[in-house]
Coordinates of C-alpha atoms in Angstrom, one line a residue:
X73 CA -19.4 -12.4 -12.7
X74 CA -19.6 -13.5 -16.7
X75 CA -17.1 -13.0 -19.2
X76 CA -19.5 -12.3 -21.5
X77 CA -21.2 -8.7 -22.1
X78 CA -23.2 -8.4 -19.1
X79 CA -21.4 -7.9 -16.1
X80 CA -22.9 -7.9 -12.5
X81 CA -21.2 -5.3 -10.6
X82 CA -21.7 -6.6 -7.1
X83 CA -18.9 -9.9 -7.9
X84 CA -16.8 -7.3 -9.3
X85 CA -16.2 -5.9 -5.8
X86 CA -12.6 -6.7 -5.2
X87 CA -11.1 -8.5 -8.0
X88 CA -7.5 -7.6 -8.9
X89 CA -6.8 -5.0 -12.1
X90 CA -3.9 -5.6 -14.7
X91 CA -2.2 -3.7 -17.4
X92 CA -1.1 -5.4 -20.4
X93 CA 2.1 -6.8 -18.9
X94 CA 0.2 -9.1 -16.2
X95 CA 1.3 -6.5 -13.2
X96 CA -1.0 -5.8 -10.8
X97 CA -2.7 -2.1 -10.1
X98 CA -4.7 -2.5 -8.0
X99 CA -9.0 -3.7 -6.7
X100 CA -12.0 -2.9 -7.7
X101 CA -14.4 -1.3 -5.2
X102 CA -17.1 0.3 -6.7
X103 CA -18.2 1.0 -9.7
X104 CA -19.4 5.2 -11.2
X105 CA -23.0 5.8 -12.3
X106 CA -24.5 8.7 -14.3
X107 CA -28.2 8.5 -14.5
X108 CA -29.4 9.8 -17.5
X109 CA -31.8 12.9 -18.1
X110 CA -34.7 10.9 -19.3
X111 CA -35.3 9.0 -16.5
X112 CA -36.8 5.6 -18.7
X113 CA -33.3 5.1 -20.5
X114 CA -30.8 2.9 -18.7
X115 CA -28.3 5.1 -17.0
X116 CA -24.8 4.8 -18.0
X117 CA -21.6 3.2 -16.1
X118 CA -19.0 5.4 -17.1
X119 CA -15.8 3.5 -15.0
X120 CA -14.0 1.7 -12.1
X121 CA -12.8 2.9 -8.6
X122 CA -9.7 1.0 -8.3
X123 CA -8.0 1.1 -5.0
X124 CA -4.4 1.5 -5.3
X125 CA -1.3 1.0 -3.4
X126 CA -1.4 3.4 -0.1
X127 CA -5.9 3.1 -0.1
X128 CA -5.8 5.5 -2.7
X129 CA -8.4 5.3 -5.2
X130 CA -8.3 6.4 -8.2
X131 CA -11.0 6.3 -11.6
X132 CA -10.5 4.0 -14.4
X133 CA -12.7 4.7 -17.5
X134 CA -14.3 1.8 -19.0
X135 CA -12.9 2.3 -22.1
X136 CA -9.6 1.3 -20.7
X137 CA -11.0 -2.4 -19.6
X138 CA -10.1 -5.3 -22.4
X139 CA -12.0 -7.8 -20.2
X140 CA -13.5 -9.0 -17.8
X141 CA -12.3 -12.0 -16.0
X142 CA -13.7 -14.2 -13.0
X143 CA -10.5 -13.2 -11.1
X144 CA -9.2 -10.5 -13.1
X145 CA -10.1 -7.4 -14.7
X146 CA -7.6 -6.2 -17.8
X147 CA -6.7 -2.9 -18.8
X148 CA -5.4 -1.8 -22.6
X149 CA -3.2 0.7 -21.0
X150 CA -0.8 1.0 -17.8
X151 CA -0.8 4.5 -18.3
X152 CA -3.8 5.8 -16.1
X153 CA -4.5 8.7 -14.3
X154 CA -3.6 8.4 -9.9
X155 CA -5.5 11.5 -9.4
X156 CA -7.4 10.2 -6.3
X157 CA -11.1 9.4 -7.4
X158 CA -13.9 12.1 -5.9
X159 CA -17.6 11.8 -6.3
X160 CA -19.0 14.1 -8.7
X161 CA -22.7 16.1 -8.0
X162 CA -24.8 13.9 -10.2
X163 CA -23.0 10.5 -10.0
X164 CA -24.1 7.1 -7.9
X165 CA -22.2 4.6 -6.6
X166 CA -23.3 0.7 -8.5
X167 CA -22.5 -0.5 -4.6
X168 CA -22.6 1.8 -2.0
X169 CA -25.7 4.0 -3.4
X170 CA -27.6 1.4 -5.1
X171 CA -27.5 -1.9 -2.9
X172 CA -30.0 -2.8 -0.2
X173 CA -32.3 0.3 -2.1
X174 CA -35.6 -1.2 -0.9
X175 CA -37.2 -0.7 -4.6
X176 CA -40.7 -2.0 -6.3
X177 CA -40.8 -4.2 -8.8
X178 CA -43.4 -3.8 -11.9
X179 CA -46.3 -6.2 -12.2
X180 CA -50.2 -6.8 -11.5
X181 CA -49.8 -6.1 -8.8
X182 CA -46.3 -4.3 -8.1
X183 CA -43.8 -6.2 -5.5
X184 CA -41.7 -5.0 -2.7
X185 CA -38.0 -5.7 -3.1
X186 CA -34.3 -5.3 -2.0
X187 CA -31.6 -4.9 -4.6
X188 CA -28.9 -7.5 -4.2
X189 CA -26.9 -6.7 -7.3
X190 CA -26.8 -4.9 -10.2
X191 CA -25.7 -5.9 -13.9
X192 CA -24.4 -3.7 -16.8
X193 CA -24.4 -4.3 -20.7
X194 CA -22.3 -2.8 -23.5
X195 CA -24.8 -1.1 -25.8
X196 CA -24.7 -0.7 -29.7
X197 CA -23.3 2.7 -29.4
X198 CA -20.2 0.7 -27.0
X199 CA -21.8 2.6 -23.5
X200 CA -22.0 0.4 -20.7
X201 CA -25.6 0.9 -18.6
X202 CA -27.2 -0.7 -16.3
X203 CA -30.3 -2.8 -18.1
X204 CA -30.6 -5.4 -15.0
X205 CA -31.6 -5.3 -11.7
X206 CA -31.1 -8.5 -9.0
X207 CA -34.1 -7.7 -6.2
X208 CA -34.8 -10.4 -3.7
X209 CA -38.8 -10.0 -2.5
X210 CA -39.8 -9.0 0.8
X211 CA -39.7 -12.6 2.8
X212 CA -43.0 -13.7 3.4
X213 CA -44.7 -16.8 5.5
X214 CA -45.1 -17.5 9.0
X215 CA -43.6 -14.4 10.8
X216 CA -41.3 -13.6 7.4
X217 CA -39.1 -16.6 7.8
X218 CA -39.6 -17.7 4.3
X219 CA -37.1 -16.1 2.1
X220 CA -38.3 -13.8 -0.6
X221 CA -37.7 -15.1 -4.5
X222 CA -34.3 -13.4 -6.0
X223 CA -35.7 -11.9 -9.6
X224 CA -34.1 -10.1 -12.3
X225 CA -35.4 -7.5 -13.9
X226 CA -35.3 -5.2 -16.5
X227 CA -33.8 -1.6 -15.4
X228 CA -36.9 0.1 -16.6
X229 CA -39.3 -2.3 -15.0
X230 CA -37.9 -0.8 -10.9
X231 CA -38.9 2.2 -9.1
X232 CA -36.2 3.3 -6.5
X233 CA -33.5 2.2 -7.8
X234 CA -32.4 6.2 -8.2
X235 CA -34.6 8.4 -7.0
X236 CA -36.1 6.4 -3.6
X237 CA -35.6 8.1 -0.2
X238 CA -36.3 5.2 1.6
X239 CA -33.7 4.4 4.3
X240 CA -31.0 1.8 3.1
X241 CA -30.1 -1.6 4.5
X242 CA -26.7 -2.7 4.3
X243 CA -26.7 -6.1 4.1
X244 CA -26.1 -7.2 0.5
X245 CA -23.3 -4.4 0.4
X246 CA -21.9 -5.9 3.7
X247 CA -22.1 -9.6 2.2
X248 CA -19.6 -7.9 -1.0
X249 CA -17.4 -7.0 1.2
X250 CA -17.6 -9.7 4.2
X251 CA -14.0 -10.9 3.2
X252 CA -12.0 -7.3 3.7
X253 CA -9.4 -6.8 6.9
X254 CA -11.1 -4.3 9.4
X255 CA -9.2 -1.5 8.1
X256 CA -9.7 -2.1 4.4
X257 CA -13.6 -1.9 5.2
X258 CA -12.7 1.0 7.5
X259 CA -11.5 2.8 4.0
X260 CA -14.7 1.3 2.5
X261 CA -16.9 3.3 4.8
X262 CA -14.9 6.4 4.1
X263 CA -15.8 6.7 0.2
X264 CA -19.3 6.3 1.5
X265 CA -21.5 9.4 2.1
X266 CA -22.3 10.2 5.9
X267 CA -26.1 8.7 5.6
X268 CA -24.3 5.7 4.5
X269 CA -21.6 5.5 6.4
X270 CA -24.2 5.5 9.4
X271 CA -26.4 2.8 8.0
X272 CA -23.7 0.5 7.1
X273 CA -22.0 0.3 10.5
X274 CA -25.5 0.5 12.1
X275 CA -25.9 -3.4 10.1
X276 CA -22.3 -4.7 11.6
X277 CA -22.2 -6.9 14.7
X278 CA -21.0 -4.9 17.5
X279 CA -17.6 -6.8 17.8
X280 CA -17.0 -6.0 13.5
X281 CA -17.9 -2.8 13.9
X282 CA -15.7 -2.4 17.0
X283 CA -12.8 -3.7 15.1
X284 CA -13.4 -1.2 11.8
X285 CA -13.6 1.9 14.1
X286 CA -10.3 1.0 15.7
X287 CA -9.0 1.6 11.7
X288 CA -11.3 5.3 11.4
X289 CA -10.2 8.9 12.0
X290 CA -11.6 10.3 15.1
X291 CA -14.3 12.7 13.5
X292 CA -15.7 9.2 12.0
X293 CA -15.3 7.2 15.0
X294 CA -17.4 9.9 17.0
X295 CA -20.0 10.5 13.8
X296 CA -21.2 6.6 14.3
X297 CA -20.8 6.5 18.2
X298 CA -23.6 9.4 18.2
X299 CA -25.7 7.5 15.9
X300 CA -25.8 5.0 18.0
X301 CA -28.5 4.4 20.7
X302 CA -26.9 4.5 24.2
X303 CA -26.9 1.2 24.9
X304 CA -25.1 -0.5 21.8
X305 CA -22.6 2.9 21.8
X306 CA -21.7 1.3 25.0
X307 CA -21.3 -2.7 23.9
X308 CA -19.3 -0.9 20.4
X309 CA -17.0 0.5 23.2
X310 CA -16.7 -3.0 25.5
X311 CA -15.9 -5.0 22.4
X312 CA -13.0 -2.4 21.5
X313 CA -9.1 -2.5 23.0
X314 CA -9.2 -0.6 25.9
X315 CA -6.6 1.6 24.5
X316 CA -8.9 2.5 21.7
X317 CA -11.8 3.0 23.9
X318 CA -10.1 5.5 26.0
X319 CA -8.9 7.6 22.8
X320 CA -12.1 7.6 21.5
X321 CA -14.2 8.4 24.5
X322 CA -11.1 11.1 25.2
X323 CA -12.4 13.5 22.8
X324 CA -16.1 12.9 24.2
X325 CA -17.2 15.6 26.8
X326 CA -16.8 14.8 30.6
X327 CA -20.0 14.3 30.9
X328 CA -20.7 12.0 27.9
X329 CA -17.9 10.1 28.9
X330 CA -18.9 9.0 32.2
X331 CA -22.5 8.4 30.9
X332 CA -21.0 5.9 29.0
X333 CA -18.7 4.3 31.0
X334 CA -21.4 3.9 33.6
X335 CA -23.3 1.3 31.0
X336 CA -20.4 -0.5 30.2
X337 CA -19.8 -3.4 32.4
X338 CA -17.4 -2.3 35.2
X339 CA -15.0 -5.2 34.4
X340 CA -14.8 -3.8 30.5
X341 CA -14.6 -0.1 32.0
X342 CA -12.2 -0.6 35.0
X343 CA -9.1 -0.1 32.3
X344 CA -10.5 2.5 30.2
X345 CA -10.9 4.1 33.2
X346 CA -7.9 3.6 34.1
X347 CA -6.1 4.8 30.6
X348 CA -8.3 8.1 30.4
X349 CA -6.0 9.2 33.5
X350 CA -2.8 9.7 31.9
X351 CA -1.9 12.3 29.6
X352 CA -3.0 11.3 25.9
X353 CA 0.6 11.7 24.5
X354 CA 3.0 9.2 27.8
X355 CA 3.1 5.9 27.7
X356 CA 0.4 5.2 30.1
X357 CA -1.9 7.3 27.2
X358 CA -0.8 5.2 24.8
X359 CA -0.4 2.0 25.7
X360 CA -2.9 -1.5 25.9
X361 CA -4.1 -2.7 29.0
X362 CA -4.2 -6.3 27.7
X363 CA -1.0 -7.1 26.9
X364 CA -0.7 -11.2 27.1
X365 CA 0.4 -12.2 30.6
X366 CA 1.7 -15.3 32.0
X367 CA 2.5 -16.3 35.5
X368 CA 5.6 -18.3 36.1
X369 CA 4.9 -21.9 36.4
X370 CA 3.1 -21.5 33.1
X371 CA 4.6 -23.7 30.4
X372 CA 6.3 -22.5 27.1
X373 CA 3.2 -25.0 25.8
X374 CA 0.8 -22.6 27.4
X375 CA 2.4 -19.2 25.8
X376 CA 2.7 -20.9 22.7
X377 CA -1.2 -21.6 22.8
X378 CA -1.6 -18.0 24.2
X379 CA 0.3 -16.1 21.2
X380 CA -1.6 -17.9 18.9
X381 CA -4.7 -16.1 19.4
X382 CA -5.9 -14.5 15.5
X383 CA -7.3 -11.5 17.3
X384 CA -3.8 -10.5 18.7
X385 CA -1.8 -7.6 16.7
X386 CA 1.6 -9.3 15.7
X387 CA 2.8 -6.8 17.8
X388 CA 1.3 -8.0 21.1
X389 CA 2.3 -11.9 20.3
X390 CA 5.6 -11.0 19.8
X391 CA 6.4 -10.9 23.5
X392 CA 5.0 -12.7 26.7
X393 CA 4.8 -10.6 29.8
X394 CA 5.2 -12.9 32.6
X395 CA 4.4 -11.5 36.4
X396 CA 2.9 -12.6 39.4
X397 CA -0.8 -13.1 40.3
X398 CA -3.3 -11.8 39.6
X399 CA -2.6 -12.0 35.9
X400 CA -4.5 -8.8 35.0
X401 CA -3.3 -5.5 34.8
X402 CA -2.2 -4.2 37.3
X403 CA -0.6 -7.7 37.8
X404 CA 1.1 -8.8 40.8
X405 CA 4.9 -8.2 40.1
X406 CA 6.8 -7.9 36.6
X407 CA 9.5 -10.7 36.3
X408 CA 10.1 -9.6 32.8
X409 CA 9.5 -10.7 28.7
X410 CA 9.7 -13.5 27.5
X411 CA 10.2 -13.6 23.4
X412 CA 8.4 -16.0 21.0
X413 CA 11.6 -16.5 19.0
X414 CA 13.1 -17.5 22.5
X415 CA 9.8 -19.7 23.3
X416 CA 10.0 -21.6 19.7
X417 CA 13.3 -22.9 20.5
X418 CA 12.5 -24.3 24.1
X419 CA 11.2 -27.6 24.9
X420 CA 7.0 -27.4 25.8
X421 CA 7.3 -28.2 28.4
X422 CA 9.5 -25.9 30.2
X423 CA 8.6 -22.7 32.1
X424 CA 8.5 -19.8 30.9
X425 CA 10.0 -18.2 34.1
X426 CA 13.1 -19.9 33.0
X427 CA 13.5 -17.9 29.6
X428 CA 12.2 -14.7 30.5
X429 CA 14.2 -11.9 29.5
X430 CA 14.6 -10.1 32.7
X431 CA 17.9 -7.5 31.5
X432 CA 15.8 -4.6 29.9
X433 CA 14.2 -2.3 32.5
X434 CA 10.1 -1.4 31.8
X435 CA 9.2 2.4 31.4
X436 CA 6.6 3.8 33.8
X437 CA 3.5 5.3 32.7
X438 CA 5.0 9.1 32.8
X439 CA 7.6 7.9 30.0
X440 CA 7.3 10.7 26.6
X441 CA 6.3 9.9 23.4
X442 CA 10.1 10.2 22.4
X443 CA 11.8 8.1 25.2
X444 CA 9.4 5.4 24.0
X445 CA 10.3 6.0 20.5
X446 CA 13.9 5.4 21.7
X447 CA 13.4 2.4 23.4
X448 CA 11.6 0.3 20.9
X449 CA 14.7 1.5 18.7
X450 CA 17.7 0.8 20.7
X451 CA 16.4 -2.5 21.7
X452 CA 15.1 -3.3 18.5
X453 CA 11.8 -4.3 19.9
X454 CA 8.4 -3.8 18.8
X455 CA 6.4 -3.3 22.3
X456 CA 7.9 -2.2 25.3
X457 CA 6.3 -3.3 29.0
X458 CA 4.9 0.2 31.1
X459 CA 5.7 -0.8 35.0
X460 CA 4.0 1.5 38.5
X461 CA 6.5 2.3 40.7
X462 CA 5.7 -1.0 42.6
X463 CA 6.9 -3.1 39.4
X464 CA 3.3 -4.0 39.1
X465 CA 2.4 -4.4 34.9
X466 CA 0.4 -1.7 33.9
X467 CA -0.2 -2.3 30.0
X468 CA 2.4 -2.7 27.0
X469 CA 3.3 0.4 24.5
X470 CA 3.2 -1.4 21.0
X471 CA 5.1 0.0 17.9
X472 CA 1.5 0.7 16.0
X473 CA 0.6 2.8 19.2
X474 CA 4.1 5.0 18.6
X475 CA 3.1 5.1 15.0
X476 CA -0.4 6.7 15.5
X477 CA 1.2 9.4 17.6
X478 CA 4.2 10.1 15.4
X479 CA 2.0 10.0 12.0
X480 CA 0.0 13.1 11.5
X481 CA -3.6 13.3 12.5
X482 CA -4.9 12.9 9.6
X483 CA -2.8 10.2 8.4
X484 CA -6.1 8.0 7.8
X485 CA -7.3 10.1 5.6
X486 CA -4.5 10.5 3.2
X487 CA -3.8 8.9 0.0
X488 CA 0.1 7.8 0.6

């Protein structure tokens, strides 16, 4: 981004907003476009989507921006309107509707190109429009290995930008967003329209994409599984928690479901199997399958190491379950928890058998949504261990899985 008048929208994509007294309202994640009526005129960026405490987003005007900063952008006013921002017939997204438009450049003779980025300048009248456009050629060489040459351009020297039908890629927007949490770019898919939506998660790696449909509503988890060949559907679902898996492929029909599970790998399906035979709203419904599990003679080392894991929910490596071979659910016999706060205070080298929590009884599978509820609150825990009636480890009920059922359906979708 520049300080100066022009302004590439693209490294505006998640900077922090002010108001005049320095506190923070929010990040940028898009940027509002109204193409003009004669289509040779720049068309005009008329404000900000700001995303706002609770993922509500919300439209800042231009004309309330003072400046804009590397790492900031500064309003004039903290008074601004929280109405929550909704596309309007007629108006483009900078990022999601103009990015990765495969466009053609003007020249003798014309180019093929991708837009990477867009930039905006103020105009004697004091609109902002869009008078630049970054476009990286079509590679070229030896089986297109060479990279194509990133040019800037005039607005009115590229066809597509607007009116196009081409199908989209996704990987410039992708690259502006590489840095958000899975759910964040969850919420990022959401202000996208349904054609979008489709192509950008058809561009993640199946283990991203896994992660950001853990954080979507149902109907959006099910609109990109269809739009998926068979095949990938079914390595989306392998890289997901099995918990997730089984929720999602829950509301598939019978038959869909078992399609699917029969091209997953039978190690990956065995516990989604497994889950999609409880009722959606016990404890065996709504619990993980890959809890992290211990055997006795394992060190406090070894747990240590084991909790560590980045992909683990705070949740799961709060607690080691620690059972008898085989260490995968359904283990050999639960011996009980044992708690990191407990495991930080103990030599490495001892075993975790010896500071295992073995006072508080597991629930079985059967357990309701409100005796779990209870549990987690009595004992002041955030996952509780779900036990078969041979004391075998089944899976772990965490307090984000109590949350998802006690939240309304459509919590996902709402602003706060």
């Amino acid at each position: 981004m520049t300080t100066g008048t022009r302004i590439y929208l693209a490294r505006l994509a998640g900077v922090a907003v002010f108001d005049p007294s320095g506190d923070q309202l929010g990040r940028v994640r898009d940027a509002v476009v109204r193409p003009r009526a004669e289509v040779s005129r720049p068309p005009r960026v008329t404000g900000l989507v700001v995303e706002i405490v609770h993922r509500r987003r919300i439209f800042v005007p231009l004309g309330r921006v003072t400046a804009f900063d590397p790492d900031a952008v500064m309003l004039n006013t903290g008074t601004i309107s929280l109405r929550r921002f909704e596309q309007r017939t007629g108006e483009l997204m900078a990022l999601g509707d103009m990015l990765d438009r495969q466009v053609t450049l003007g020249g003798d003779p014309p180019v093929r190109a991708v837009v990477v980025d867009v930039a905006m300048e103020r105009s004697r009248s004091g609109e902002w429009e869009l008078i630049k456009v970054a476009a990286r050629e079509h590679s070229s060489g030896v089986l297109g290995r060479r990279r194509g040459h990133l040019k800037q351009v005039d607005w009115a020297d590229v066809d597509g930008v607007i009116s196009s039908e081409d199908r989209q890629g996704a990987a410039n927007l992708l690259a502006v967003f590489d840095q958000l949490r899975a759910a964040d770019l969850a919420n990022v898919l959401q202000g996208l329209s349904d054609k979008r939506r489709v192509e950008v998660a058809a561009a993640l790696g199946d283990d991203r994409l896994a992660d950001v449909m853990e954080e979507l509503p149902e109907d959006d988890q099910i609109e990109i599984l269809g739009s998926l060949d068979s095949e990938r559907a079914a390595h989306v679902l392998e890289e997901m928690n099995p918990d997730d898996a089984a929720d999602l492929l829950g509301e598939l029909p019978e038959p869909e479901q078992e399609r699917l599970l029969a091209m997953m790998s039978p190690s990956e399906a065995a516990p989604v199997r497994r889950l999609l035979d409880y009722t959606e709203d016990t404890a065996g419904g709504m619990m993980t399958s890959e809890p992290v599990i211990m055997p006795p003679d394992a060190t406090v080392a070894h747990a240590l190491a084991r909790v560590r894991d980045p992909d683990l929910t705070p949740a799961l490596a709060s607690q080691v379950y620690v059972c008898r071979p085989p260490s995968s659910t359904p283990t050999g016999r639960f011996l009980g928890i044992a708690h990191i706060q407990r495991l930080l205070r103990e030599e490495p080298s001892t075993l975790v058998s010896a500071v295992v929590d073995a006072d508080l009884d597991p629930l079985d599978p059967d357990a309701t949504l409100a005796q779990v509820s209870h549990y987690l609150a009595t004992y002041n825990l955030v996952a509780v261990p779900i036990v078969d009636e041979n004391d075998r480890l089944l899976g772990a009920v965490t307090v984000d899985d109590v949350l998802d059922h006690l939240l309304p359906e459509d919590w996902r979708d709402r602003d706060g």
